mmCIF file of C-alpha atoms and ligand atoms in Angstrom:
data_model
loop_
_atom_site.group_PDB
_atom_site.id
_atom_site.type_symbol
_atom_site.label_atom_id
_atom_site.label_comp_id
_atom_site.label_asym_id
_atom_site.label_seq_id
_atom_site.Cartn_x
_atom_site.Cartn_y
_atom_site.Cartn_z
ATOM 1 C CA UNK A 18 84.656 102.261 84.959
ATOM 2 C CA UNK A 19 81.551 100.007 85.596
ATOM 3 C CA UNK A 20 78.439 100.321 83.545
ATOM 4 C CA UNK A 21 75.492 101.084 85.981
ATOM 5 C CA UNK A 22 73.348 97.941 86.508
ATOM 6 C CA UNK A 23 69.790 98.194 85.581
ATOM 7 C CA UNK A 24 67.089 97.807 88.574
ATOM 8 C CA UNK A 25 65.505 94.705 86.396
ATOM 9 C CA UNK A 26 68.965 92.496 86.834
ATOM 10 C CA UNK A 27 66.675 89.563 88.168
ATOM 11 C CA UNK A 28 66.393 87.912 84.470
ATOM 12 C CA UNK A 29 63.686 85.565 84.316
ATOM 13 C CA UNK A 30 65.462 84.272 81.255
ATOM 14 C CA UNK A 31 65.824 80.298 80.668
ATOM 15 C CA UNK A 32 69.880 80.655 81.267
ATOM 16 C CA UNK A 33 70.958 77.873 83.080
ATOM 17 C CA UNK A 34 70.629 78.044 86.976
ATOM 18 C CA UNK A 35 73.576 77.756 89.169
ATOM 19 C CA UNK A 36 72.345 74.923 90.980
ATOM 20 C CA UNK A 37 72.085 73.114 87.395
ATOM 21 C CA UNK A 38 75.715 73.984 86.836
ATOM 22 C CA UNK A 39 76.502 72.892 90.549
ATOM 23 C CA UNK A 40 74.882 69.748 90.238
ATOM 24 C CA UNK A 41 76.234 69.216 86.909
ATOM 25 C CA UNK A 42 79.727 69.604 87.742
ATOM 26 C CA UNK A 43 79.190 67.098 90.566
ATOM 27 C CA UNK A 44 78.127 64.526 88.358
ATOM 28 C CA UNK A 45 80.911 65.135 86.072
ATOM 29 C CA UNK A 46 83.434 64.871 88.719
ATOM 30 C CA UNK A 47 81.938 61.575 89.836
ATOM 31 C CA UNK A 48 81.848 60.312 86.428
ATOM 32 C CA UNK A 49 85.599 61.388 86.151
ATOM 33 C CA UNK A 50 86.020 58.920 89.210
ATOM 34 C CA UNK A 51 85.108 56.449 87.359
ATOM 35 C CA UNK A 52 87.537 56.628 84.965
ATOM 36 C CA UNK A 53 86.906 59.852 82.605
ATOM 37 C CA UNK A 54 90.168 61.142 83.767
ATOM 38 C CA UNK A 55 91.838 59.232 80.760
ATOM 39 C CA UNK A 56 89.390 60.926 78.649
ATOM 40 C CA UNK A 57 90.693 64.153 79.981
ATOM 41 C CA UNK A 58 87.472 65.279 81.398
ATOM 42 C CA UNK A 59 87.117 67.477 84.540
ATOM 43 C CA UNK A 60 84.744 70.168 85.996
ATOM 44 C CA UNK A 61 85.412 72.834 88.607
ATOM 45 C CA UNK A 62 83.452 73.096 91.740
ATOM 46 C CA UNK A 63 83.343 75.723 94.670
ATOM 47 C CA UNK A 64 84.502 77.551 98.086
ATOM 48 C CA UNK A 65 83.303 78.775 101.681
ATOM 49 C CA UNK A 66 84.018 80.334 105.223
ATOM 50 C CA UNK A 67 84.291 82.703 108.393
ATOM 51 C CA UNK A 68 82.980 84.357 111.477
ATOM 52 C CA UNK A 69 80.753 86.823 113.042
ATOM 53 C CA UNK A 70 83.527 88.887 114.387
ATOM 54 C CA UNK A 71 84.680 89.298 110.626
ATOM 55 C CA UNK A 72 81.292 91.314 110.078
ATOM 56 C CA UNK A 73 82.035 93.721 112.203
ATOM 57 C CA UNK A 74 85.522 94.434 111.070
ATOM 58 C CA UNK A 75 83.773 94.677 107.639
ATOM 59 C CA UNK A 76 81.250 97.284 108.810
ATOM 60 C CA UNK A 77 84.223 99.374 110.107
ATOM 61 C CA UNK A 78 86.246 99.235 106.920
ATOM 62 C CA UNK A 79 83.018 100.349 105.003
ATOM 63 C CA UNK A 80 82.324 103.064 107.077
ATOM 64 C CA UNK A 81 86.043 104.447 106.881
ATOM 65 C CA UNK A 82 86.885 104.861 102.983
ATOM 66 C CA UNK A 83 90.704 105.260 103.105
ATOM 67 C CA UNK A 84 90.715 104.897 107.050
ATOM 68 C CA UNK A 85 93.597 104.034 108.851
ATOM 69 C CA UNK A 86 91.465 102.167 111.361
ATOM 70 C CA UNK A 87 92.867 98.771 110.107
ATOM 71 C CA UNK A 88 94.052 96.102 112.937
ATOM 72 C CA UNK A 89 97.450 94.869 112.664
ATOM 73 C CA UNK A 90 99.291 93.593 110.511
ATOM 74 C CA UNK A 91 97.211 95.765 108.199
ATOM 75 C CA UNK A 92 97.508 99.200 110.323
ATOM 76 C CA UNK A 93 98.168 101.877 108.053
ATOM 77 C CA UNK A 94 96.285 100.111 104.928
ATOM 78 C CA UNK A 95 94.107 102.524 103.062
ATOM 79 C CA UNK A 96 91.413 101.804 100.607
ATOM 80 C CA UNK A 97 92.770 102.604 96.887
ATOM 81 C CA UNK A 98 90.302 105.174 95.719
ATOM 82 C CA UNK A 99 90.437 103.749 92.092
ATOM 83 C CA UNK A 100 88.903 100.602 93.561
ATOM 84 C CA UNK A 101 86.795 101.714 96.115
ATOM 85 C CA UNK A 102 83.084 101.768 94.075
ATOM 86 C CA UNK A 103 82.529 98.246 92.740
ATOM 87 C CA UNK A 104 79.044 99.767 91.781
ATOM 88 C CA UNK A 105 77.323 96.687 93.398
ATOM 89 C CA UNK A 106 77.078 95.877 97.046
ATOM 90 C CA UNK A 107 79.830 93.959 98.845
ATOM 91 C CA UNK A 108 79.003 90.256 99.419
ATOM 92 C CA UNK A 109 78.846 89.613 103.376
ATOM 93 C CA UNK A 110 81.949 88.405 104.746
ATOM 94 C CA UNK A 111 80.838 85.347 106.181
ATOM 95 C CA UNK A 112 79.046 84.353 103.258
ATOM 96 C CA UNK A 113 81.995 84.728 101.040
ATOM 97 C CA UNK A 114 83.840 82.625 103.330
ATOM 98 C CA UNK A 115 81.384 79.960 103.638
ATOM 99 C CA UNK A 116 81.185 79.339 99.740
ATOM 100 C CA UNK A 117 84.545 78.192 98.101
ATOM 101 C CA UNK A 118 86.279 76.416 95.668
ATOM 102 C CA UNK A 119 89.463 75.007 97.028
ATOM 103 C CA UNK A 120 89.500 71.572 95.415
ATOM 104 C CA UNK A 121 92.622 70.509 97.428
ATOM 105 C CA UNK A 122 90.246 70.279 100.459
ATOM 106 C CA UNK A 123 87.312 68.924 98.679
ATOM 107 C CA UNK A 124 84.842 69.278 95.882
ATOM 108 C CA UNK A 125 82.023 71.130 97.382
ATOM 109 C CA UNK A 126 81.728 74.877 98.249
ATOM 110 C CA UNK A 127 81.838 73.725 102.093
ATOM 111 C CA UNK A 128 85.231 73.210 102.710
ATOM 112 C CA UNK A 129 86.026 76.010 105.173
ATOM 113 C CA UNK A 130 86.365 73.573 107.866
ATOM 114 C CA UNK A 131 88.659 71.222 106.165
ATOM 115 C CA UNK A 132 90.711 74.084 105.046
ATOM 116 C CA UNK A 133 91.804 74.961 108.532
ATOM 117 C CA UNK A 134 94.265 72.038 108.197
ATOM 118 C CA UNK A 135 96.424 73.982 105.982
ATOM 119 C CA UNK A 136 99.494 75.023 107.994
ATOM 120 C CA UNK A 137 100.209 79.032 106.996
ATOM 121 C CA UNK A 138 102.617 79.764 109.714
ATOM 122 C CA UNK A 139 105.565 79.342 109.102
ATOM 123 C CA UNK A 140 105.209 79.674 105.390
ATOM 124 C CA UNK A 141 107.721 80.432 102.667
ATOM 125 C CA UNK A 142 107.208 81.581 99.233
ATOM 126 C CA UNK A 143 109.989 81.389 97.038
ATOM 127 C CA UNK A 144 110.388 83.660 93.834
ATOM 128 C CA UNK A 145 112.660 82.283 91.008
ATOM 129 C CA UNK A 146 113.364 81.029 87.468
ATOM 130 C CA UNK A 147 114.473 83.761 84.827
ATOM 131 C CA UNK A 148 115.177 86.358 87.204
ATOM 132 C CA UNK A 149 117.812 88.398 88.298
ATOM 133 C CA UNK A 150 117.001 88.591 92.113
ATOM 134 C CA UNK A 151 115.610 85.272 93.285
ATOM 135 C CA UNK A 152 114.088 85.829 96.734
ATOM 136 C CA UNK A 153 112.379 83.602 99.620
ATOM 137 C CA UNK A 154 109.990 85.650 101.354
ATOM 138 C CA UNK A 155 108.559 84.408 104.715
ATOM 139 C CA UNK A 156 104.929 85.075 105.907
ATOM 140 C CA UNK A 157 105.795 88.142 107.921
ATOM 141 C CA UNK A 158 107.525 89.419 105.046
ATOM 142 C CA UNK A 159 104.459 89.144 103.175
ATOM 143 C CA UNK A 160 103.151 92.071 105.414
ATOM 144 C CA UNK A 161 106.228 94.401 105.407
ATOM 145 C CA UNK A 162 107.816 94.135 101.988
ATOM 146 C CA UNK A 163 105.275 96.010 100.124
ATOM 147 C CA UNK A 164 102.704 98.539 100.890
ATOM 148 C CA UNK A 165 99.389 96.981 101.286
ATOM 149 C CA UNK A 166 96.359 98.555 100.307
ATOM 150 C CA UNK A 167 92.548 97.415 100.128
ATOM 151 C CA UNK A 168 90.845 96.984 97.015
ATOM 152 C CA UNK A 169 87.086 96.240 96.490
ATOM 153 C CA UNK A 170 87.081 94.107 93.327
ATOM 154 C CA UNK A 171 84.227 91.906 91.376
ATOM 155 C CA UNK A 172 84.961 88.535 91.249
ATOM 156 C CA UNK A 173 83.276 86.173 88.523
ATOM 157 C CA UNK A 174 83.832 82.593 88.863
ATOM 158 C CA UNK A 175 83.694 80.322 85.474
ATOM 159 C CA UNK A 176 80.586 78.573 87.246
ATOM 160 C CA UNK A 177 78.681 81.777 86.782
ATOM 161 C CA UNK A 178 78.480 82.862 90.239
ATOM 162 C CA UNK A 179 79.969 86.125 91.338
ATOM 163 C CA UNK A 180 81.052 88.010 94.453
ATOM 164 C CA UNK A 181 82.304 91.415 95.664
ATOM 165 C CA UNK A 182 85.121 91.288 98.158
ATOM 166 C CA UNK A 183 87.343 93.868 99.744
ATOM 167 C CA UNK A 184 90.696 92.313 99.275
ATOM 168 C CA UNK A 185 94.068 93.652 101.139
ATOM 169 C CA UNK A 186 97.381 93.087 99.607
ATOM 170 C CA UNK A 187 99.835 94.338 96.706
ATOM 171 C CA UNK A 188 99.918 94.886 93.080
ATOM 172 C CA UNK A 189 101.566 91.509 91.391
ATOM 173 C CA UNK A 190 104.007 94.408 89.761
ATOM 174 C CA UNK A 191 105.784 94.805 92.935
ATOM 175 C CA UNK A 192 107.104 91.098 93.045
ATOM 176 C CA UNK A 193 108.058 91.742 89.293
ATOM 177 C CA UNK A 194 109.854 94.810 89.849
ATOM 178 C CA UNK A 195 111.525 93.197 92.943
ATOM 179 C CA UNK A 196 112.673 89.968 90.855
ATOM 180 C CA UNK A 197 113.621 91.713 87.720
ATOM 181 C CA UNK A 198 113.028 88.891 85.181
ATOM 182 C CA UNK A 199 115.611 88.206 82.653
ATOM 183 C CA UNK A 200 114.480 89.375 78.983
ATOM 184 C CA UNK A 201 113.850 85.472 77.946
ATOM 185 C CA UNK A 202 111.222 85.298 80.692
ATOM 186 C CA UNK A 203 107.601 85.245 78.896
ATOM 187 C CA UNK A 204 105.292 83.902 81.582
ATOM 188 C CA UNK A 205 105.058 83.319 85.254
ATOM 189 C CA UNK A 206 103.883 80.234 86.821
ATOM 190 C CA UNK A 207 101.985 80.316 90.469
ATOM 191 C CA UNK A 208 102.343 77.095 92.048
ATOM 192 C CA UNK A 209 99.837 76.357 95.143
ATOM 193 C CA UNK A 210 100.775 74.434 98.578
ATOM 194 C CA UNK A 211 100.822 70.791 97.983
ATOM 195 C CA UNK A 212 101.076 68.165 100.587
ATOM 196 C CA UNK A 213 99.075 64.798 100.128
ATOM 197 C CA UNK A 214 99.129 64.152 103.938
ATOM 198 C CA UNK A 215 97.263 67.399 104.444
ATOM 199 C CA UNK A 216 95.691 68.401 100.832
ATOM 200 C CA UNK A 217 93.197 65.422 100.679
ATOM 201 C CA UNK A 218 90.163 66.504 99.102
ATOM 202 C CA UNK A 219 87.897 63.848 97.512
ATOM 203 C CA UNK A 220 89.505 64.368 93.861
ATOM 204 C CA UNK A 221 92.918 62.813 95.359
ATOM 205 C CA UNK A 222 91.088 59.427 95.379
ATOM 206 C CA UNK A 223 90.309 59.777 91.831
ATOM 207 C CA UNK A 224 93.895 59.509 91.099
ATOM 208 C CA UNK A 225 96.084 60.962 88.142
ATOM 209 C CA UNK A 226 95.279 64.842 88.734
ATOM 210 C CA UNK A 227 97.871 67.183 87.854
ATOM 211 C CA UNK A 228 98.513 68.375 91.472
ATOM 212 C CA UNK A 229 99.972 70.902 92.756
ATOM 213 C CA UNK A 230 97.200 73.537 91.350
ATOM 214 C CA UNK A 231 99.485 75.577 88.934
ATOM 215 C CA UNK A 232 98.342 78.529 87.331
ATOM 216 C CA UNK A 233 100.037 81.123 84.743
ATOM 217 C CA UNK A 234 100.033 84.339 83.335
ATOM 218 C CA UNK A 235 101.871 86.282 80.600
ATOM 219 C CA UNK A 236 104.300 88.826 82.296
ATOM 220 C CA UNK A 237 102.231 91.926 80.625
ATOM 221 C CA UNK A 238 99.138 90.489 82.005
ATOM 222 C CA UNK A 239 101.034 90.330 85.946
ATOM 223 C CA UNK A 240 102.394 94.059 85.013
ATOM 224 C CA UNK A 241 98.813 95.111 84.646
ATOM 225 C CA UNK A 242 97.518 97.389 87.311
ATOM 226 C CA UNK A 243 94.667 95.229 88.278
ATOM 227 C CA UNK A 244 96.594 92.046 89.090
ATOM 228 C CA UNK A 245 96.739 91.523 92.535
ATOM 229 C CA UNK A 246 98.409 89.536 95.513
ATOM 230 C CA UNK A 247 95.625 89.281 98.461
ATOM 231 C CA UNK A 248 96.851 88.796 102.097
ATOM 232 C CA UNK A 249 93.695 90.065 103.483
ATOM 233 C CA UNK A 250 90.213 90.287 102.951
ATOM 234 C CA UNK A 251 87.683 92.291 104.730
ATOM 235 C CA UNK A 252 90.018 93.936 107.171
ATOM 236 C CA UNK A 253 91.469 90.854 108.451
ATOM 237 C CA UNK A 254 93.994 88.101 107.528
ATOM 238 C CA UNK A 255 92.915 86.106 104.557
ATOM 239 C CA UNK A 256 90.865 82.976 106.107
ATOM 240 C CA UNK A 257 92.506 79.568 104.886
ATOM 241 C CA UNK A 258 89.630 78.608 102.825
ATOM 242 C CA UNK A 259 90.305 81.938 100.748
ATOM 243 C CA UNK A 260 93.743 80.956 100.042
ATOM 244 C CA UNK A 261 95.633 82.041 103.085
ATOM 245 C CA UNK A 262 98.547 83.267 103.317
ATOM 246 C CA UNK A 263 98.974 84.887 99.849
ATOM 247 C CA UNK A 264 96.592 84.179 96.484
ATOM 248 C CA UNK A 265 96.191 85.924 93.547
ATOM 249 C CA UNK A 266 93.076 87.853 92.334
ATOM 250 C CA UNK A 267 92.850 88.814 88.590
ATOM 251 C CA UNK A 268 89.348 90.368 88.524
ATOM 252 C CA UNK A 269 88.862 90.373 84.755
ATOM 253 C CA UNK A 270 89.435 86.607 84.672
ATOM 254 C CA UNK A 271 87.226 83.724 85.811
ATOM 255 C CA UNK A 272 88.032 82.889 89.325
ATOM 256 C CA UNK A 273 90.188 79.531 88.511
ATOM 257 C CA UNK A 274 93.169 81.906 87.660
ATOM 258 C CA UNK A 275 93.672 83.023 90.704
ATOM 259 C CA UNK A 276 95.763 80.257 92.700
ATOM 260 C CA UNK A 277 95.510 80.222 96.663
ATOM 261 C CA UNK A 278 97.998 79.658 98.968
ATOM 262 C CA UNK A 279 100.917 80.317 96.757
ATOM 263 C CA UNK A 280 104.255 78.709 97.510
ATOM 264 C CA UNK A 281 106.039 79.592 94.239
ATOM 265 C CA UNK A 282 106.381 82.112 91.919
ATOM 266 C CA UNK A 283 108.610 81.278 88.632
ATOM 267 C CA UNK A 284 109.458 83.182 85.579
ATOM 268 C CA UNK A 285 109.799 81.186 82.706
ATOM 269 C CA UNK A 286 110.048 81.273 78.845
ATOM 270 C CA UNK A 287 107.365 79.047 77.743
ATOM 271 C CA UNK A 288 103.576 78.959 78.595
ATOM 272 C CA UNK A 289 103.594 76.371 81.504
ATOM 273 C CA UNK A 290 100.793 73.517 81.814
ATOM 274 C CA UNK A 291 98.046 74.734 84.342
ATOM 275 C CA UNK A 292 95.840 72.703 86.396
ATOM 276 C CA UNK A 293 92.335 73.032 84.822
ATOM 277 C CA UNK A 294 93.433 73.767 81.231
ATOM 278 C CA UNK A 295 95.503 70.457 81.374
ATOM 279 C CA UNK A 296 92.445 68.515 82.490
ATOM 280 C CA UNK A 297 89.781 70.122 80.363
ATOM 281 C CA UNK A 298 91.558 72.551 77.642
ATOM 282 C CA UNK A 299 88.334 72.699 75.783
ATOM 283 C CA UNK A 300 86.393 74.221 78.883
ATOM 284 C CA UNK A 301 89.232 75.927 80.594
ATOM 285 C CA UNK A 302 91.343 78.101 78.099
ATOM 286 C CA UNK A 303 94.913 79.758 79.343
ATOM 287 C CA UNK A 304 93.515 83.263 78.968
ATOM 288 C CA UNK A 305 90.124 82.756 80.452
ATOM 289 C CA UNK A 306 89.004 86.624 80.560
ATOM 290 C CA UNK A 307 85.434 86.886 81.484
ATOM 291 C CA UNK A 308 83.426 87.539 78.291
ATOM 292 C CA UNK A 309 79.538 86.998 78.164
ATOM 293 C CA UNK A 310 79.515 86.235 74.405
ATOM 294 C CA UNK A 311 81.720 82.923 74.647
ATOM 295 C CA UNK A 312 79.729 80.230 76.412
ATOM 296 C CA UNK A 313 81.165 77.702 78.503
ATOM 297 C CA UNK A 314 80.729 74.672 76.617
ATOM 298 C CA UNK A 315 78.005 73.517 79.143
ATOM 299 C CA UNK A 316 76.418 76.743 80.238
ATOM 300 C CA UNK A 317 75.787 80.356 78.993
ATOM 301 C CA UNK A 318 78.281 82.837 80.521
ATOM 302 C CA UNK A 319 75.923 85.762 79.531
ATOM 303 C CA UNK A 320 74.607 86.362 83.034
ATOM 304 C CA UNK A 321 75.722 85.443 86.922
ATOM 305 C CA UNK A 322 74.290 84.996 89.965
ATOM 306 C CA UNK A 323 75.260 87.266 92.944
ATOM 307 C CA UNK A 324 76.292 84.882 96.213
ATOM 308 C CA UNK A 325 73.469 85.685 98.554
ATOM 309 C CA UNK A 326 71.598 84.660 101.153
ATOM 310 C CA UNK A 327 68.765 82.081 100.646
ATOM 311 C CA UNK A 328 68.638 79.174 98.096
ATOM 312 C CA UNK A 329 70.779 79.352 95.202
ATOM 313 C CA UNK A 330 67.907 79.780 92.647
ATOM 314 C CA UNK A 331 66.762 82.853 94.555
ATOM 315 C CA UNK A 332 70.066 84.884 94.279
ATOM 316 C CA UNK A 333 70.116 88.238 92.043
ATOM 317 C CA UNK A 334 70.874 87.158 88.330
ATOM 318 C CA UNK A 335 72.644 90.112 86.744
ATOM 319 C CA UNK A 336 74.099 90.507 83.032
ATOM 320 C CA UNK A 337 78.018 89.686 82.706
ATOM 321 C CA UNK A 338 80.352 92.465 81.389
ATOM 322 C CA UNK A 339 83.256 91.785 79.213
ATOM 323 C CA UNK A 340 86.176 91.594 81.260
ATOM 324 C CA UNK A 341 83.965 91.781 84.361
ATOM 325 C CA UNK A 342 83.577 95.469 83.773
ATOM 326 C CA UNK A 343 87.545 96.055 83.915
ATOM 327 C CA UNK A 344 87.812 96.422 80.035
ATOM 328 C CA UNK A 345 89.226 100.070 80.429
ATOM 329 C CA UNK A 346 92.261 98.490 82.243
ATOM 330 C CA UNK A 347 93.036 95.311 80.478
ATOM 331 C CA UNK A 348 91.202 95.414 76.921
ATOM 332 C CA UNK A 349 94.626 96.727 75.293
ATOM 333 C CA UNK A 350 96.358 93.721 76.853
ATOM 334 C CA UNK A 351 94.550 91.353 74.029
ATOM 335 C CA UNK A 352 94.208 93.780 71.087
HETATM 336 N N1 LIG B 30 93.456 77.699 93.890
HETATM 337 C C1 LIG B 30 93.823 76.623 94.291
HETATM 338 N N2 LIG B 30 95.013 76.155 94.970
HETATM 339 N N3 LIG B 30 92.671 75.485 94.297
HETATM 340 C C2 LIG B 30 91.350 75.738 93.688
HETATM 341 O O1 LIG B 30 90.774 74.693 93.844
HETATM 342 N N4 LIG B 30 89.710 77.284 92.884
HETATM 343 C C3 LIG B 30 89.908 78.450 92.190
HETATM 344 C C4 LIG B 30 90.489 79.664 92.624
HETATM 345 N N5 LIG B 30 92.057 78.984 93.093
HETATM 346 C C5 LIG B 30 91.107 76.851 93.467
HETATM 347 C C6 LIG B 30 92.419 78.042 93.499
HETATM 348 C C7 LIG B 30 88.432 78.893 91.670
HETATM 349 S S1 LIG B 30 87.682 77.791 90.398
HETATM 350 C C8 LIG B 30 87.791 79.774 92.249
HETATM 351 S S2 LIG B 30 86.419 80.235 91.487
HETATM 352 C C9 LIG B 30 88.472 80.593 93.192
HETATM 353 O O2 LIG B 30 89.752 80.028 93.737
HETATM 354 C C10 LIG B 30 87.368 80.773 94.370
HETATM 355 O O3 LIG B 30 87.971 81.524 95.364
HETATM 356 P P1 LIG B 30 87.154 81.895 96.651
HETATM 357 O O4 LIG B 30 86.734 80.428 97.241
HETATM 358 O O5 LIG B 30 88.202 82.722 97.391
HETATM 359 O O6 LIG B 30 85.721 82.474 96.396
#
């Protein structure tokens, strides 16, 4: 499924560095704070979190492909063999959970402490809109209503950094089947948790942002086998900074298409307005499939840096693949 990556990944090319991207985004956001919202300009930023205890859970998971050794509530969960070999090393759990994008809690990658304010229990996720079976799931239902499985996915942020994460969850298709959309439903709209008393990231002070965070897919994209709802990662419950208790993971698209901490799934007939696309339509398209040949207006998308230990500039750089290497699953959706 994935092309084998050559040993000389660490390109010495003059592609824009991740740090440059990061700082240019921060600068961009500051500019935004001085009134650029009116001009419709905004750019993305980052994510973060986790514990040492989690690292041992990761080891266990890795030692036992398809194992039944996951702890509750994931007891009995097995790794889906189709997504067991990402052809790259897993990103250490601690690192993945301490380098995050969750703007509701801040504009830097270090939001893991702030994100702990997110109240995840109780939690209700509402599925409705143009469906035959509107349903409300509470947090525990999420772990029981559908068979859970582990999938190791490559993850590519539009900011040109990448990770490899073992998610636990279920295919989005399961919700689609349960909801039974009416024939006129063409898109699905996901809404993230929003409460200005809790989600007080610095961007709120800028005012005028189209909160809550909304993302959307075409129904046929949602039905694709790769489209996944994650409720766990690294053998454990999803940490808040990764979007507990449920977030979307779409490995062939840039990371911003995967909303965190979802409270509503709505089936609609027209393409909904989405958060980043509303703010900066020229930079964050609705489809947003990973494509090395289409540069972001402010940086190249031809390569990516694997999030790793040490300074960002020493992170391994590797070529970016069309659809993030998942073309065999999804390319037919776009012909
Ligand atoms: N969802 C919400 N609600 N808010 C966000 O800021 N950031 C997106 C996506 N989902 C974001 C979000 C972006 S830009 C990325 S790259 C991924 O979350 C990052 O996921 P991670 O922090 O779990 O790696």
